[in-house]
Amino acid sequence: MSNITVCARFRPLSSKERRDHGDAVCIQYVDSETFIFKDEKAEELTFSFDRVFYDKSEQIDVYRHLAQPIVRDALNAVNGTIITFGQTGAGKTYSMEGPGVLECDAVKKGLLSRVVEGIFECTKSSDETSKYSIKLSMVEIYMEKVRDLFDLSRDNIQIKETKTQGIMLNGMMEMTIKDPQEALLTLSKGIANRAVGETQMNIASSRSHCVYMFTIQQESTKDKRARTGKLNLVDLAGSEKVEKTGAEGRVLEEAKTINKSLSALGNVINALTCGPMGRGNHIPYRDSKLTRILQDALGGNSRTALLCCCSPSPTNSSETLSTLRFGARAKHIKASPRVANEDRCIRELEVFTPIKRESRDKLLNELQENLDIEHVQKLEELFIQEGILFDPCSIEESELAYEDVTSQTISSLQLALEELLSTIGELKKENEELMGRVSAAKLNHQPISNSNLLPTISSILCLFTDWLKSFFHFSINHYN
Ligand SMILES: Nc1ncnc2c1ncn2[C@@H]1O[C@H](COP(=O)(O)OP(=O)(O)OP(=O)(O)O)[C@@H](O)[C@H]1O
Ligand SMILES: [Mg+2]
C-alpha cells in the first residue's frame, strides 16, 4: 500500500485570468480522480490522482480526503505531513488557511482549522486510559534560514537529528495548546509574522515555506507508556517563472532561493522514486533546509499527503503541467509507516546494544589507523563550530555527525565525479582529433614529436576513471 496521497486542486479562475482568456480552461473533467489536461500546443494528456478537486470543490472535501486519515494516524503516534505545492497564486495558502484562521466562514475555513478541530475531537473520543498533551510550533524557511514564527529573535534555528526523536529544531518555541480556540489564536499570531510579498500573480504571495508542527503526546494511565506523533502541515512558497511574475532585486533573490529549495524537494522525491531501494541509494535530504526538516516525512517513518494546487487557466498551463508532473512523480514514493516514538526506553536501549558498540569501535579503530590525532581533533572542533556535534561524549550524536559528513562527502564526490567525467570526455575528444592529425601527418611522412605519448595518456586517463568509479562505489556501499 502506498503511503503518499497525492491530490490535485484547481481553484476558480481569477478575475485577471477571466479578463485575459474569458472562461477558457486547460482541463476537462473525467471523474473525481481523472481529468484531461490540454498543454500549450493543445496536446492532450490524461492525469489520474487519488482525488481531483475542481473549482466547485469545498474545503471540507479537501480535509476529508487529504488530511483526516493523517490526523487520525498522528493520534496513534504515526508521523504525518500534509504539503501544499504549486505555482504562485494557485491556492496553497487558501487551502491551508482559508480566508483567515480566525472568525472564518464555516464553509471556507481551511485545512489548519479543520486539523485543529480534528485533533481535539479525536482526543475527546479516545478511551479514558489515554491522556493527551498537544504542542504547537511554527517556523518559516526564508532565504534558507529557519525562523521561529513565535519568536522572531530566533532567526537562524539549527536542525539536528537524534535517533530517539528524529529531526529536531534546536531552541524552537513549543506552545502547549488546550483547546481549538487557543490553538487558532496562537496560529494567527504566527501567521502574522510570515514573510509576505507581492508578485504579479498574487498580491499576498507567501515568500517563505511555512511549517506548522503539532506534537501529540499520548500517555497511557494504565502502564504510563508514552507515545508521540508529529503532524506537519507545510504551506510551500510558490514556484514561479521570474519573467512572468516580474520579480527583481530582493524579490528576485527570494524567488531564486524558493525555486532552488523546491527543486531540492523534487530531487529528493526523484531519488526516492527512481533510485534503487535499500541503503545504497543516496537521498539528498541535506541539500536544503526544507528537505532536511521534512526528512522524517518523505519516504520514511510517516504518512504524506501532497496537494498540487493549480490554476485552470490556459495562461498558466506550462506551470500547471510542471506542478502535475511533480505530483505524478511523487505518487511513486515508496514509504513504509511504522508507529513512531513508541516506548522510548526500549529504543534508547537499542541504540546502545553490544552489536552497535562493536561496530562503532570497529569504525573508530579504522579511523584511528588512517587519521592522526591532530586531524581528528580538528574535525571535532569543526563539528562543534558548525553545530553538528553538541556533546562530543555522546556516541549517538557522534554517529549522526559522522553520517552527515559522509553524506555531504558523497554529494560532493558525485559532483566531482560528474565534472571529472565531462573533462575526461572533452580530453578524449581532443585526443581523438590529435590522433587523427597524427595519422594524417604519418601518411604525408611528416615527423610529429610526442605522438606515441597520446595513446599512453589516454589509457592512463581510462585507468584513473575506473579507479575513481570503483572508489566512489566503495564509498557509497561502505558508508551506507
Ligand atoms: N479554491 C479557491 N476558491 C476561492 N479563491 C481561491 C481559491 N484558491 C485560491 N483562491 C484565491 O486566489 C488567490 C491566491 O491564492 P493563494 O494566496 O492561496 O495562493 P498561493 O498558492 O498561496 O500563492 P503564493 O505561492 O504566491 O503564496 C487568493 O486571493 C485566494 O483567495
Ligand atoms: Mg501562499
Short mmCIF file of C-alpha atoms and ligand atoms in Angstrom, two decimals:
data_model
loop_
_atom_site.label_atom_id
_atom_site.label_comp_id
_atom_site.label_asym_id
_atom_site.label_seq_id
_atom_site.Cartn_x
_atom_site.Cartn_y
_atom_site.Cartn_z
CA MET A 1 0.00 0.00 0.00
CA SER A 2 1.34 3.40 -0.91
CA ASN A 3 1.59 5.84 2.00
CA ILE A 4 1.57 9.00 -0.01
CA THR A 5 -1.70 10.53 -1.06
CA VAL A 6 -1.47 12.92 -3.98
CA CYS A 7 -4.42 15.12 -4.93
CA ALA A 8 -4.78 17.93 -7.46
CA ARG A 9 -6.84 21.05 -6.81
CA PHE A 10 -7.94 23.60 -9.41
CA ARG A 11 -9.04 26.92 -7.97
CA PRO A 12 -11.70 29.05 -9.71
CA LEU A 13 -10.43 31.35 -12.49
CA SER A 14 -9.16 34.68 -11.14
CA SER A 15 -10.58 37.96 -12.43
CA LYS A 16 -7.29 38.63 -14.30
CA GLU A 17 -7.44 35.22 -15.99
CA ARG A 18 -11.06 35.85 -16.97
CA ARG A 19 -10.07 39.24 -18.43
CA ASP A 20 -7.27 37.63 -20.48
CA HIS A 21 -8.92 34.41 -21.62
CA GLY A 22 -12.61 34.60 -20.74
CA ASP A 23 -13.97 31.33 -19.41
CA ALA A 24 -11.39 29.14 -21.20
CA VAL A 25 -9.77 26.42 -19.07
CA CYS A 26 -6.98 23.93 -19.78
CA ILE A 27 -8.63 20.93 -18.09
CA GLN A 28 -11.56 18.69 -18.88
CA TYR A 29 -13.39 16.78 -16.16
CA VAL A 30 -13.45 12.98 -16.49
CA ASP A 31 -14.29 11.90 -12.94
CA SER A 32 -13.27 12.60 -9.35
CA GLU A 33 -9.84 11.03 -9.94
CA THR A 34 -9.07 11.74 -13.59
CA PHE A 35 -9.01 14.71 -15.94
CA ILE A 36 -7.65 15.62 -19.35
CA PHE A 37 -5.11 18.42 -19.49
CA LYS A 38 -4.50 20.46 -22.63
CA ASP A 39 -0.96 21.81 -22.90
CA GLU A 40 0.28 24.92 -24.72
CA LYS A 41 0.38 23.08 -28.06
CA ALA A 42 -3.19 21.82 -27.49
CA GLU A 43 -1.91 18.28 -26.96
CA GLU A 44 -3.99 16.28 -24.51
CA LEU A 45 -2.64 14.40 -21.50
CA THR A 46 -4.64 12.30 -19.06
CA PHE A 47 -3.77 12.60 -15.38
CA SER A 48 -5.06 10.49 -12.50
CA PHE A 49 -4.57 11.23 -8.81
CA ASP A 50 -6.03 9.90 -5.57
CA ARG A 51 -8.58 12.69 -5.86
CA VAL A 52 -9.11 15.73 -8.04
CA PHE A 53 -10.80 18.82 -6.60
CA TYR A 54 -12.34 21.07 -9.21
CA ASP A 55 -13.30 24.74 -8.84
CA LYS A 56 -16.60 23.96 -7.11
CA SER A 57 -15.00 21.62 -4.53
CA GLU A 58 -15.46 22.61 -0.92
CA GLN A 59 -12.70 22.99 1.66
CA ILE A 60 -14.26 20.16 3.68
CA ASP A 61 -13.78 17.73 0.74
CA VAL A 62 -10.07 18.51 0.75
CA TYR A 63 -9.89 17.96 4.51
CA ARG A 64 -11.78 14.64 4.39
CA HIS A 65 -9.74 13.07 1.62
CA LEU A 66 -6.33 14.52 2.27
CA ALA A 67 -5.96 15.31 5.95
CA GLN A 68 -8.45 13.43 8.11
CA PRO A 69 -6.77 9.97 7.82
CA ILE A 70 -3.38 11.54 8.63
CA VAL A 71 -4.79 13.35 11.69
CA ARG A 72 -6.22 10.06 13.00
CA ASP A 73 -2.89 8.32 12.46
CA ALA A 74 -0.94 11.09 14.21
CA LEU A 75 -3.05 10.45 17.31
CA ASN A 76 -1.86 6.86 17.12
CA ALA A 77 1.79 8.00 17.03
CA VAL A 78 2.30 7.66 13.27
CA ASN A 79 4.02 10.80 11.97
CA GLY A 80 2.30 12.65 9.13
CA THR A 81 2.89 15.55 6.78
CA ILE A 82 0.49 17.48 4.59
CA ILE A 83 2.10 19.65 1.90
CA THR A 84 0.53 22.22 -0.40
CA PHE A 85 2.59 22.64 -3.55
CA GLY A 86 2.19 24.65 -6.74
CA GLN A 87 2.69 27.83 -8.70
CA THR A 88 2.43 31.21 -7.00
CA GLY A 89 -1.21 32.29 -6.74
CA ALA A 90 -2.52 28.73 -7.25
CA GLY A 91 -4.31 28.41 -3.90
CA LYS A 92 -1.81 26.80 -1.48
CA THR A 93 -2.33 29.27 1.37
CA TYR A 94 -6.07 29.40 0.67
CA SER A 95 -6.26 25.61 1.02
CA MET A 96 -4.21 25.71 4.21
CA GLU A 97 -5.68 28.74 5.98
CA GLY A 98 -8.89 29.60 4.13
CA PRO A 99 -9.56 33.35 4.02
CA GLY A 100 -8.12 33.50 7.58
CA VAL A 101 -7.84 31.20 10.59
CA LEU A 102 -9.84 33.45 12.94
CA GLU A 103 -13.55 34.23 12.56
CA CYS A 104 -13.76 32.49 9.25
CA ASP A 105 -16.90 31.43 7.41
CA ALA A 106 -17.57 27.78 8.42
CA VAL A 107 -17.65 26.61 4.77
CA LYS A 108 -14.46 28.39 3.73
CA LYS A 109 -12.19 27.55 6.64
CA GLY A 110 -9.05 25.79 5.55
CA LEU A 111 -7.10 22.68 6.50
CA LEU A 112 -5.43 24.23 9.55
CA SER A 113 -8.66 24.99 11.44
CA ARG A 114 -10.11 21.63 10.48
CA VAL A 115 -6.96 19.76 11.54
CA VAL A 116 -7.04 21.53 14.92
CA GLU A 117 -10.72 20.57 15.39
CA GLY A 118 -9.97 17.02 14.20
CA ILE A 119 -7.15 16.59 16.74
CA PHE A 120 -9.29 17.71 19.68
CA GLU A 121 -12.28 15.63 18.52
CA CYS A 122 -10.09 12.52 18.37
CA THR A 123 -8.65 13.16 21.84
CA LYS A 124 -12.18 13.51 23.26
CA SER A 125 -13.47 10.35 21.66
CA SER A 126 -10.47 8.20 22.66
CA ASP A 127 -10.75 5.77 25.56
CA GLU A 128 -10.34 7.02 29.12
CA THR A 129 -6.98 5.37 29.70
CA SER A 130 -5.24 7.79 27.29
CA LYS A 131 -4.12 11.25 28.32
CA TYR A 132 -3.04 13.66 25.54
CA SER A 133 -0.82 16.71 25.52
CA ILE A 134 -0.64 18.81 22.34
CA LYS A 135 2.13 21.22 21.46
CA LEU A 136 2.35 23.60 18.52
CA SER A 137 5.37 25.20 16.84
CA MET A 138 5.63 27.30 13.69
CA VAL A 139 8.71 28.01 11.63
CA GLU A 140 9.30 29.52 8.24
CA ILE A 141 12.21 28.86 5.93
CA TYR A 142 13.08 32.20 4.44
CA MET A 143 16.16 32.62 2.25
CA GLU A 144 17.42 29.23 3.55
CA LYS A 145 17.21 30.33 7.19
CA VAL A 146 14.83 28.72 9.65
CA ARG A 147 12.92 31.37 11.63
CA ASP A 148 10.70 30.77 14.67
CA LEU A 149 7.36 32.44 13.94
CA PHE A 150 6.54 32.56 17.67
CA ASP A 151 9.76 34.38 18.47
CA LEU A 152 11.32 36.31 15.59
CA SER A 153 14.58 36.82 17.52
CA ARG A 154 15.26 33.11 16.90
CA ASP A 155 16.00 33.63 13.25
CA ASN A 156 18.60 31.00 12.45
CA ILE A 157 17.48 27.80 14.08
CA GLN A 158 19.78 24.81 13.63
CA ILE A 159 18.37 21.47 12.57
CA LYS A 160 19.61 18.42 14.39
CA GLU A 161 18.77 14.76 14.38
CA THR A 162 18.71 12.23 17.15
CA LYS A 163 17.98 8.56 16.87
CA THR A 164 15.28 8.65 19.54
CA GLN A 165 13.40 11.78 18.43
CA GLY A 166 14.31 12.11 14.76
CA ILE A 167 14.61 15.60 13.26
CA MET A 168 14.66 18.37 15.89
CA LEU A 169 14.89 22.16 15.67
CA ASN A 170 17.27 23.49 18.29
CA GLY A 171 15.69 26.04 20.66
CA MET A 172 12.35 26.31 18.81
CA MET A 173 9.36 27.54 20.88
CA GLU A 174 6.67 24.98 21.61
CA MET A 175 3.27 26.27 22.75
CA THR A 176 1.06 23.89 24.72
CA ILE A 177 -2.50 24.15 23.46
CA LYS A 178 -5.53 23.14 25.47
CA ASP A 179 -8.44 23.74 23.10
CA PRO A 180 -9.17 24.66 19.44
CA GLN A 181 -9.76 28.38 20.19
CA GLU A 182 -6.39 28.73 21.90
CA ALA A 183 -4.72 26.87 19.01
CA LEU A 184 -6.27 29.14 16.36
CA LEU A 185 -5.32 32.29 18.27
CA THR A 186 -1.74 31.03 18.57
CA LEU A 187 -1.67 30.10 14.86
CA SER A 188 -2.96 33.52 13.81
CA LYS A 189 -0.13 35.24 15.76
CA GLY A 190 2.46 33.09 13.97
CA ILE A 191 0.85 33.66 10.56
CA ALA A 192 1.01 37.43 11.10
CA ASN A 193 4.80 37.09 11.34
CA ARG A 194 5.19 35.33 7.97
CA ALA A 195 7.17 36.95 5.18
CA VAL A 196 4.67 38.05 2.55
CA GLY A 197 5.39 39.97 -0.65
CA GLU A 198 3.67 40.93 -3.86
CA THR A 199 4.16 39.36 -7.27
CA GLN A 200 2.25 39.98 -10.47
CA MET A 201 0.47 36.67 -9.86
CA ASN A 202 -0.53 37.20 -6.24
CA ILE A 203 -0.79 40.38 -4.15
CA ALA A 204 -0.27 38.44 -0.91
CA SER A 205 2.32 35.93 -2.05
CA SER A 206 3.98 33.75 0.62
CA ARG A 207 7.73 34.29 0.21
CA SER A 208 8.69 31.54 2.62
CA HIS A 209 7.94 27.89 3.26
CA CYS A 210 5.84 27.69 6.40
CA VAL A 211 5.84 24.57 8.58
CA TYR A 212 3.15 24.13 11.24
CA MET A 213 4.18 21.39 13.67
CA PHE A 214 1.80 19.65 16.01
CA THR A 215 3.33 17.26 18.54
CA ILE A 216 0.76 14.95 20.05
CA GLN A 217 1.84 13.01 23.09
CA GLN A 218 -0.34 10.21 24.32
CA GLU A 219 0.20 8.71 27.75
CA SER A 220 -1.49 5.59 28.95
CA THR A 221 -2.72 5.95 32.52
CA LYS A 222 -2.59 2.15 32.80
CA ASP A 223 1.10 1.42 32.19
CA LYS A 224 2.49 5.00 31.93
CA ARG A 225 3.85 4.35 28.47
CA ALA A 226 4.15 7.46 26.29
CA ARG A 227 3.86 7.63 22.51
CA THR A 228 4.36 10.68 20.34
CA GLY A 229 3.02 11.53 16.88
CA LYS A 230 4.29 14.51 14.87
CA LEU A 231 1.96 16.16 12.41
CA ASN A 232 3.47 18.71 10.00
CA LEU A 233 1.46 20.99 7.74
CA VAL A 234 3.60 22.68 5.10
CA ASP A 235 2.48 25.69 3.07
CA LEU A 236 5.22 26.00 0.47
CA ALA A 237 6.22 29.25 -1.17
CA GLY A 238 5.07 29.28 -4.78
CA SER A 239 7.20 28.12 -7.66
CA GLU A 240 7.36 30.84 -10.26
CA LYS A 241 8.83 31.83 -13.59
CA VAL A 242 10.56 35.06 -12.65
CA GLU A 243 9.99 36.68 -16.03
CA LYS A 244 6.26 36.13 -15.60
CA THR A 245 5.96 37.36 -12.01
CA GLY A 246 8.07 40.45 -12.73
CA ALA A 247 10.46 39.73 -9.85
CA GLU A 248 13.54 41.91 -9.47
CA GLY A 249 16.08 42.88 -6.78
CA ARG A 250 15.33 41.29 -3.40
CA VAL A 251 12.18 39.62 -4.75
CA LEU A 252 14.26 38.03 -7.49
CA GLU A 253 16.71 36.68 -4.89
CA GLU A 254 13.76 35.31 -2.86
CA ALA A 255 12.34 33.66 -5.98
CA LYS A 256 15.69 32.04 -6.84
CA THR A 257 16.05 30.63 -3.30
CA ILE A 258 12.45 29.39 -3.34
CA ASN A 259 12.87 27.68 -6.71
CA LYS A 260 16.18 26.14 -5.60
CA SER A 261 14.71 24.56 -2.48
CA LEU A 262 11.64 23.36 -4.40
CA SER A 263 13.95 21.70 -6.88
CA ALA A 264 15.83 20.10 -3.94
CA LEU A 265 12.45 18.74 -2.83
CA GLY A 266 11.93 17.45 -6.38
CA ASN A 267 15.38 15.80 -6.32
CA VAL A 268 14.64 14.06 -3.04
CA ILE A 269 11.36 12.80 -4.47
CA ASN A 270 13.14 11.72 -7.63
CA ALA A 271 15.78 9.83 -5.66
CA LEU A 272 13.08 8.12 -3.59
CA THR A 273 11.09 7.27 -6.70
CA CYS A 274 13.68 6.27 -9.26
CA GLY A 275 16.70 5.12 -7.26
CA PRO A 276 17.26 1.55 -6.15
CA MET A 277 15.55 0.81 -2.85
CA GLY A 278 17.73 -0.01 0.13
CA ARG A 279 20.64 1.56 1.91
CA GLY A 280 22.80 2.04 -1.18
CA ASN A 281 20.50 4.74 -2.51
CA HIS A 282 21.69 8.21 -1.50
CA ILE A 283 18.77 10.60 -0.83
CA PRO A 284 19.99 14.23 -0.85
CA TYR A 285 17.91 15.40 2.15
CA ARG A 286 20.73 17.64 3.31
CA ASP A 287 20.71 19.75 0.13
CA SER A 288 18.13 22.21 1.54
CA LYS A 289 16.65 23.17 4.89
CA LEU A 290 13.20 22.22 3.63
CA THR A 291 14.12 18.65 2.72
CA ARG A 292 16.16 18.26 5.92
CA ILE A 293 13.19 19.33 8.08
CA LEU A 294 10.87 17.03 6.11
CA GLN A 295 13.30 14.10 6.18
CA ASP A 296 11.14 12.20 8.66
CA ALA A 297 8.14 12.72 6.42
CA LEU A 298 9.32 11.72 2.99
CA GLY A 299 9.99 8.09 2.26
CA GLY A 300 10.41 7.12 5.87
CA ASN A 301 8.54 6.86 9.08
CA SER A 302 5.45 8.76 8.08
CA ARG A 303 2.30 9.23 6.05
CA THR A 304 2.48 12.02 3.50
CA ALA A 305 -0.19 13.93 1.60
CA LEU A 306 0.57 16.30 -1.24
CA LEU A 307 -1.98 18.77 -2.56
CA CYS A 308 -0.95 20.03 -6.01
CA CYS A 309 -2.62 23.42 -6.36
CA CYS A 310 -3.15 24.65 -9.90
CA SER A 311 -4.69 27.43 -11.93
CA PRO A 312 -7.18 26.12 -14.52
CA SER A 313 -6.36 28.94 -16.96
CA PRO A 314 -4.57 28.33 -20.30
CA THR A 315 -2.34 31.36 -19.39
CA ASN A 316 -0.68 29.21 -16.72
CA SER A 317 -0.77 25.85 -18.47
CA SER A 318 3.02 25.35 -18.54
CA GLU A 319 3.30 25.95 -14.74
CA THR A 320 0.25 23.75 -14.16
CA LEU A 321 1.87 20.97 -16.19
CA SER A 322 5.06 21.06 -14.10
CA THR A 323 3.00 21.00 -10.88
CA LEU A 324 1.03 17.99 -12.14
CA ARG A 325 4.22 16.20 -13.20
CA PHE A 326 5.70 16.81 -9.76
CA GLY A 327 2.61 15.23 -8.18
CA ALA A 328 2.61 12.27 -10.57
CA ARG A 329 6.26 11.57 -9.75
CA ALA A 330 5.65 11.82 -6.01
CA LYS A 331 2.98 9.14 -6.21
CA HIS A 332 5.70 6.56 -6.77
CA ILE A 333 7.41 7.23 -3.44
CA LYS A 334 7.79 4.02 -1.54
CA ALA A 335 7.26 4.63 2.15
CA SER A 336 6.61 2.26 4.97
CA PRO A 337 4.98 3.80 8.02
CA ARG A 338 5.54 2.41 11.41
CA VAL A 339 4.48 3.56 14.84
CA ALA A 340 6.77 6.39 15.77
CA ASN A 341 8.46 7.11 19.07
CA GLU A 342 6.87 4.19 20.80
CA ASP A 343 8.35 3.15 24.09
CA ARG A 344 11.33 5.41 24.13
CA CYS A 345 13.07 3.48 26.87
CA ILE A 346 13.23 0.37 24.70
CA ARG A 347 14.51 2.33 21.69
CA GLU A 348 17.16 4.04 23.77
CA LEU A 349 18.35 0.65 24.93
CA GLU A 350 18.51 -0.50 21.32
CA VAL A 351 20.87 2.36 20.47
CA PHE A 352 23.42 1.05 22.94
CA THR A 353 23.30 -2.66 22.15
CA PRO A 354 26.64 -4.51 22.22
CA ILE A 355 26.49 -5.08 18.43
CA LYS A 356 26.26 -1.31 17.80
CA ARG A 357 29.13 -0.71 20.27
CA GLU A 358 31.21 -3.27 18.46
CA SER A 359 30.57 -1.73 15.04
CA ARG A 360 31.26 1.75 16.44
CA ASP A 361 34.57 0.59 17.93
CA LYS A 362 35.50 -1.03 14.63
CA LEU A 363 34.81 2.20 12.75
CA LEU A 364 36.75 4.26 15.29
CA ASN A 365 39.72 1.90 15.06
CA GLU A 366 39.66 2.17 11.27
CA LEU A 367 39.57 5.96 11.54
CA GLN A 368 42.42 6.00 14.07
CA GLU A 369 44.55 3.91 11.76
CA ASN A 370 44.05 6.27 8.85
CA LEU A 371 43.91 9.67 10.53
CA ASP A 372 46.30 11.14 13.03
CA ILE A 373 45.07 12.54 16.34
CA GLU A 374 45.55 16.15 15.24
CA HIS A 375 43.19 15.66 12.28
CA VAL A 376 40.58 14.01 14.48
CA GLN A 377 40.75 16.95 16.90
CA LYS A 378 40.39 19.45 14.05
CA LEU A 379 37.36 17.57 12.71
CA GLU A 380 35.80 17.55 16.14
CA GLU A 381 36.40 21.29 16.52
CA LEU A 382 34.80 21.91 13.13
CA PHE A 383 31.73 19.81 14.03
CA ILE A 384 31.22 21.76 17.24
CA GLN A 385 31.60 25.11 15.43
CA GLU A 386 29.08 24.05 12.78
CA GLY A 387 26.62 22.90 15.46
CA ILE A 388 26.74 19.31 14.16
CA LEU A 389 28.29 17.95 17.32
CA PHE A 390 26.75 19.14 20.58
CA ASP A 391 28.28 16.75 23.04
CA PRO A 392 31.46 15.06 21.88
CA CYS A 393 30.93 12.39 24.53
CA SER A 394 27.58 11.37 23.13
CA ILE A 395 28.01 8.28 20.99
CA GLU A 396 24.70 8.85 19.29
CA GLU A 397 25.44 12.37 18.11
CA SER A 398 28.94 11.46 17.03
CA GLU A 399 27.49 8.72 14.88
CA LEU A 400 24.98 11.10 13.33
CA ALA A 401 27.58 13.78 12.73
CA TYR A 402 29.68 11.12 11.04
CA GLU A 403 26.70 10.18 8.82
CA ASP A 404 26.18 13.88 7.99
CA VAL A 405 29.77 14.31 6.88
CA THR A 406 29.63 11.05 4.95
CA SER A 407 26.50 12.11 3.13
CA GLN A 408 27.96 15.53 2.29
CA THR A 409 31.13 13.84 1.09
CA ILE A 410 29.12 11.53 -1.15
CA SER A 411 27.23 14.51 -2.63
CA SER A 412 30.44 16.42 -3.34
CA LEU A 413 32.14 13.28 -4.69
CA GLN A 414 29.19 12.74 -7.01
CA LEU A 415 29.59 16.30 -8.26
CA ALA A 416 33.36 16.00 -8.62
CA LEU A 417 32.96 12.71 -10.49
CA GLU A 418 30.47 14.26 -12.90
CA GLU A 419 32.85 17.16 -13.57
CA LEU A 420 35.78 14.80 -14.00
CA LEU A 421 33.88 12.59 -16.39
CA SER A 422 32.93 15.55 -18.53
CA THR A 423 36.57 16.79 -18.54
CA ILE A 424 37.73 13.30 -19.50
CA GLY A 425 35.13 13.24 -22.27
CA GLU A 426 36.49 16.52 -23.62
CA LEU A 427 40.09 15.30 -23.33
CA LYS A 428 39.24 12.10 -25.15
CA LYS A 429 37.65 14.09 -27.95
CA GLU A 430 40.74 16.29 -28.20
CA ASN A 431 42.90 13.20 -28.10
CA GLU A 432 40.98 11.58 -30.94
CA GLU A 433 41.37 14.75 -33.01
CA LEU A 434 45.10 14.76 -32.33
CA MET A 435 45.39 11.08 -33.23
CA GLY A 436 43.58 11.83 -36.47
CA ARG A 437 46.04 14.58 -37.20
CA VAL A 438 48.97 12.28 -36.33
CA SER A 439 47.71 9.58 -38.68
CA ALA A 440 47.21 12.15 -41.42
CA ALA A 441 50.73 13.51 -40.84
CA LYS A 442 52.20 9.98 -40.92
CA LEU A 443 50.53 9.39 -44.26
CA ASN A 444 52.17 12.58 -45.51
CA HIS A 445 55.53 11.41 -43.97
CA GLN A 446 55.75 14.48 -41.69
CA PRO A 447 57.55 13.87 -38.39
CA ILE A 448 55.34 14.68 -35.32
CA SER A 449 57.03 14.69 -31.96
CA ASN A 450 55.46 13.02 -28.89
CA SER A 451 52.75 11.33 -30.98
CA ASN A 452 53.40 7.98 -29.25
CA LEU A 453 52.62 9.64 -25.90
CA LEU A 454 48.97 10.25 -26.77
CA PRO A 455 47.68 6.67 -26.51
CA THR A 456 49.56 6.35 -23.20
CA ILE A 457 47.85 9.50 -21.82
CA SER A 458 44.52 8.15 -22.97
CA SER A 459 44.98 4.78 -21.26
CA ILE A 460 46.16 6.48 -18.03
CA LEU A 461 43.02 8.61 -18.07
CA CYS A 462 40.86 5.50 -18.54
CA LEU A 463 42.59 3.74 -15.64
CA PHE A 464 42.09 6.82 -13.46
CA THR A 465 38.37 6.99 -14.31
CA ASP A 466 37.93 3.29 -13.48
CA TRP A 467 39.73 3.75 -10.19
CA LEU A 468 37.60 6.78 -9.30
CA LYS A 469 34.39 4.93 -10.15
CA SER A 470 35.31 1.93 -8.01
CA PHE A 471 36.37 4.23 -5.14
CA PHE A 472 33.06 6.07 -5.40
CA HIS A 473 31.01 2.85 -5.34
CA PHE A 474 33.08 1.61 -2.44
CA SER A 475 32.37 4.85 -0.52
CA ILE A 476 28.60 4.59 -1.05
CA ASN A 477 28.42 0.90 -0.13
CA HIS A 478 30.80 1.21 2.73
CA TYR A 479 29.27 4.26 4.43
CA ASN A 480 25.63 3.49 3.77
N1 LIG B 1 -10.26 27.37 -4.04
C1 LIG B 1 -10.31 28.72 -4.04
N2 LIG B 1 -11.51 29.36 -4.00
C2 LIG B 1 -11.55 30.71 -3.98
N3 LIG B 1 -10.46 31.52 -4.03
C3 LIG B 1 -9.27 30.95 -4.09
C4 LIG B 1 -9.10 29.52 -4.09
N4 LIG B 1 -7.82 29.26 -4.16
C5 LIG B 1 -7.17 30.43 -4.20
N5 LIG B 1 -8.04 31.45 -4.15
C6 LIG B 1 -7.67 32.88 -4.18
O1 LIG B 1 -6.56 33.05 -5.08
C7 LIG B 1 -5.61 33.97 -4.56
C8 LIG B 1 -4.22 33.34 -4.46
O2 LIG B 1 -4.30 32.23 -3.59
P1 LIG B 1 -3.17 31.88 -2.51
O3 LIG B 1 -2.70 33.10 -1.79
O4 LIG B 1 -3.69 30.77 -1.72
O5 LIG B 1 -2.03 31.42 -3.49
P2 LIG B 1 -0.65 30.67 -3.11
O6 LIG B 1 -0.63 29.42 -3.88
O7 LIG B 1 -0.51 30.57 -1.65
O8 LIG B 1 0.40 31.66 -3.74
P3 LIG B 1 1.91 32.04 -3.24
O9 LIG B 1 2.78 30.93 -3.62
O10 LIG B 1 2.23 33.27 -4.01
O11 LIG B 1 1.83 32.27 -1.78
C9 LIG B 1 -6.15 34.42 -3.21
O12 LIG B 1 -6.79 35.67 -3.36
C10 LIG B 1 -7.15 33.35 -2.82
O13 LIG B 1 -8.20 33.87 -2.03
MG MG B 2 0.81 31.31 -0.26
#
